[in-house]
Coordinates of C-alpha atoms in Angstrom, one line a residue:
M1434 CA 0.3 0.2 -0.1
I1435 CA 2.8 2.1 0.9
L1436 CA 4.8 1.7 -2.2
L1437 CA 1.2 2.7 -4.0
Q1438 CA 0.7 5.6 -2.1
L1439 CA 4.3 6.8 -2.9
F1440 CA 3.9 6.4 -6.5
L1441 CA 0.6 8.5 -6.5
S1442 CA 2.4 10.8 -5.0
Y1443 CA 5.2 11.8 -7.2
L1444 CA 2.9 11.0 -10.2
K1445 CA 1.2 14.2 -9.1
I1446 CA 4.0 15.6 -8.3
G1447 CA 6.1 14.7 -11.6
F1448 CA 2.6 16.1 -14.0
F1449 CA 2.8 19.0 -11.6
G1450 CA 5.9 20.4 -11.1
F1451 CA 6.5 22.6 -13.7
G1452 CA 9.6 24.7 -14.0
G1453 CA 12.3 21.9 -12.7
G1454 CA 13.2 20.5 -9.9
Y1455 CA 13.5 23.5 -7.5
A1456 CA 9.9 24.2 -8.7
M1457 CA 8.7 21.2 -7.3
L1458 CA 10.5 21.1 -4.0
S1459 CA 7.4 22.5 -2.9
L1460 CA 5.0 20.2 -4.4
I1461 CA 7.5 17.7 -2.4
Q1462 CA 7.8 19.3 0.2
D1463 CA 3.9 19.5 0.4
E1464 CA 3.1 15.8 -0.6
I1465 CA 5.3 14.5 1.9
V1466 CA 5.6 16.3 4.7
V1467 CA 3.0 18.3 5.5
R1468 CA -0.1 15.9 3.9
R1469 CA 1.3 12.7 4.6
G1470 CA 4.0 13.1 7.2
W1471 CA 6.4 10.7 5.9
L1472 CA 9.5 12.8 7.2
T1473 CA 10.2 16.0 9.4
G1474 CA 10.6 19.3 7.3
A1475 CA 14.3 18.7 9.6
E1476 CA 14.6 15.3 7.3
F1477 CA 13.7 17.2 4.6
A1478 CA 16.2 19.6 4.6
D1479 CA 18.7 17.3 4.8
I1480 CA 17.2 15.4 2.1
I1481 CA 17.1 18.4 0.0
A1482 CA 21.3 19.2 1.6
V1483 CA 22.4 15.6 -0.1
S1484 CA 20.2 15.9 -3.0
Q1485 CA 22.5 19.3 -4.2
I1486 CA 25.3 17.7 -3.9
T1487 CA 24.7 14.4 -5.8
P1488 CA 25.1 14.7 -9.7
G1489 CA 21.6 14.8 -11.6
P1490 CA 18.8 17.0 -10.9
I1491 CA 17.6 17.5 -7.4
A1492 CA 14.2 16.3 -8.5
I1493 CA 15.3 13.0 -9.5
N1494 CA 17.8 12.5 -6.5
S1495 CA 15.2 13.7 -4.0
A1496 CA 13.0 11.0 -5.1
T1497 CA 15.3 8.2 -5.2
Y1498 CA 16.6 9.5 -1.5
I1499 CA 13.1 10.0 -0.3
G1500 CA 11.6 6.6 -1.7
Y1501 CA 14.3 4.9 -0.2
T1502 CA 13.7 6.4 3.3
V1503 CA 10.1 6.0 3.4
A1504 CA 10.2 2.0 1.8
G1505 CA 13.6 0.9 0.9
V1506 CA 15.3 -0.3 -2.5
W1507 CA 11.7 -0.4 -3.7
G1508 CA 11.2 3.0 -2.7
S1509 CA 13.1 4.6 -4.3
I1510 CA 13.1 2.6 -7.9
I1511 CA 9.5 3.2 -7.4
A1512 CA 9.0 6.7 -6.4
T1513 CA 12.2 7.7 -8.6
F1514 CA 10.9 5.7 -12.0
A1515 CA 7.1 8.0 -11.4
V1516 CA 8.5 11.4 -10.9
C1517 CA 10.4 10.4 -14.7
L1518 CA 7.0 8.8 -16.1
P1519 CA 4.6 12.6 -16.9
A1520 CA 8.0 14.0 -17.9
L1521 CA 9.4 11.2 -20.4
T1522 CA 5.6 11.1 -21.3
I1523 CA 4.6 14.6 -22.3
M1524 CA 8.1 14.6 -24.2
I1525 CA 7.3 11.8 -26.4
L1526 CA 3.8 13.4 -26.9
F1527 CA 5.4 17.4 -27.2
T1528 CA 8.0 16.3 -30.0
R1529 CA 5.9 14.5 -32.0
F1530 CA 3.2 16.9 -32.3
F1531 CA 5.6 19.9 -31.6
L1532 CA 6.4 20.8 -35.4
K1533 CA 2.8 21.2 -36.2
L1534 CA 2.1 23.5 -32.9
H1535 CA 5.0 25.7 -32.3
N1536 CA 3.6 28.9 -34.0
N1537 CA -0.1 27.9 -32.6
R1538 CA -1.0 31.1 -30.6
Y1539 CA -2.7 28.9 -28.0
I1540 CA 0.7 27.0 -26.6
S1541 CA 2.7 29.8 -27.0
G1542 CA 0.7 31.2 -25.0
A1543 CA 0.3 28.7 -22.1
V1544 CA 4.2 28.4 -22.2
A1545 CA 4.1 31.9 -21.9
G1546 CA 2.0 31.9 -18.8
M1547 CA 4.1 29.0 -16.9
K1548 CA 7.5 31.2 -16.9
P1549 CA 6.1 32.6 -13.8
V1550 CA 4.5 30.1 -12.2
A1551 CA 8.0 28.2 -12.2
I1552 CA 9.7 31.3 -10.4
G1553 CA 6.9 31.7 -7.6
M1554 CA 7.2 28.2 -6.8
I1555 CA 11.3 28.2 -6.8
V1556 CA 10.5 31.1 -4.7
S1557 CA 8.1 28.8 -2.5
A1558 CA 10.8 26.4 -1.8
G1559 CA 12.7 28.6 -0.8
L1560 CA 11.5 30.1 2.0
L1561 CA 10.0 26.6 2.9
L1562 CA 13.6 25.1 3.5
I1563 CA 14.6 29.0 5.3
F1564 CA 11.7 28.9 7.6
A1565 CA 10.7 26.0 10.0
S1566 CA 7.9 24.1 8.9
G1567 CA 6.3 23.2 12.5
E1568 CA 5.8 24.1 15.2
G1569 CA 9.2 23.6 17.9
E1570 CA 10.8 22.1 14.7
R1571 CA 13.9 23.7 13.8
N1572 CA 15.9 24.4 10.2
F1573 CA 19.6 24.5 9.4
I1574 CA 19.7 27.9 8.4
D1575 CA 21.2 29.8 11.6
T1576 CA 23.3 32.9 11.8
W1577 CA 26.6 31.3 10.1
S1578 CA 24.5 30.6 7.4
W1579 CA 23.4 34.1 6.8
I1580 CA 26.8 35.1 7.2
F1581 CA 28.1 32.7 4.7
F1582 CA 25.5 33.4 2.2
G1583 CA 26.2 37.1 2.7
G1584 CA 30.4 36.6 2.2
C1585 CA 29.6 34.5 -1.3
L1586 CA 26.9 37.6 -2.7
A1587 CA 29.7 39.6 -1.9
G1588 CA 32.1 38.1 -3.7
S1589 CA 29.9 36.8 -6.6
Y1590 CA 29.1 40.8 -6.6
F1591 CA 32.6 40.9 -7.2
K1592 CA 32.9 38.9 -9.3
V1593 CA 35.5 36.1 -7.5
N1594 CA 35.5 33.0 -9.4
P1595 CA 32.5 30.8 -8.9
I1596 CA 35.7 27.2 -7.4
L1597 CA 37.3 29.6 -5.5
L1598 CA 34.3 30.5 -3.2
I1599 CA 32.8 27.0 -3.3
V1600 CA 36.2 26.3 -1.6
I1601 CA 36.2 29.0 0.6
A1602 CA 32.5 27.9 1.6
A1603 CA 34.1 24.3 2.1
L1604 CA 36.7 26.0 4.3
C1605 CA 34.0 28.0 6.5
G1606 CA 31.7 25.5 6.9
I1607 CA 34.7 22.9 7.9
I1608 CA 35.4 25.6 10.6
K1609 CA 32.3 26.0 11.4
Y1610 CA 31.1 22.5 12.0
Y1611 CA 34.9 21.5 13.7
V1612 CA 36.0 24.3 15.7
L1613 CA 32.8 26.9 16.5

């Protein structure tokens, strides 16, 4: 039963998650943490952090990790398949009819309308990760996180090499974790 629920949840996320992986995060958080209660907000934030540093799209990585956490190996297989199935289906249909419909004003309007929705979903995902979701629950963002963010933002503004910024952020994280 849990595998079917996992499949249906990620199928829904895959069908309605326009705008890419980061835009899907708010849908995933709502479905997995709020509605189903399979994970806490802190567990979800940890899985998203791991999904960001592993190769591949964040939505697929998080589906794999969350599926495994909820239902083991079969859960990871089913969640990953379910989140990929809608995109695969839509792309097959889209490529079949694209040459006929690419100048259609309704199709162009629908695609243009999805852009601000995707931006809103990405902002929503960011806010969900910044603020704790439940009463008495903590998230992983603290004062040091804001200081690191400000330093990286300043470095980006002043055109510091991105690889150097990553190395500096990693060193700051190591110092904060092991020394402070």
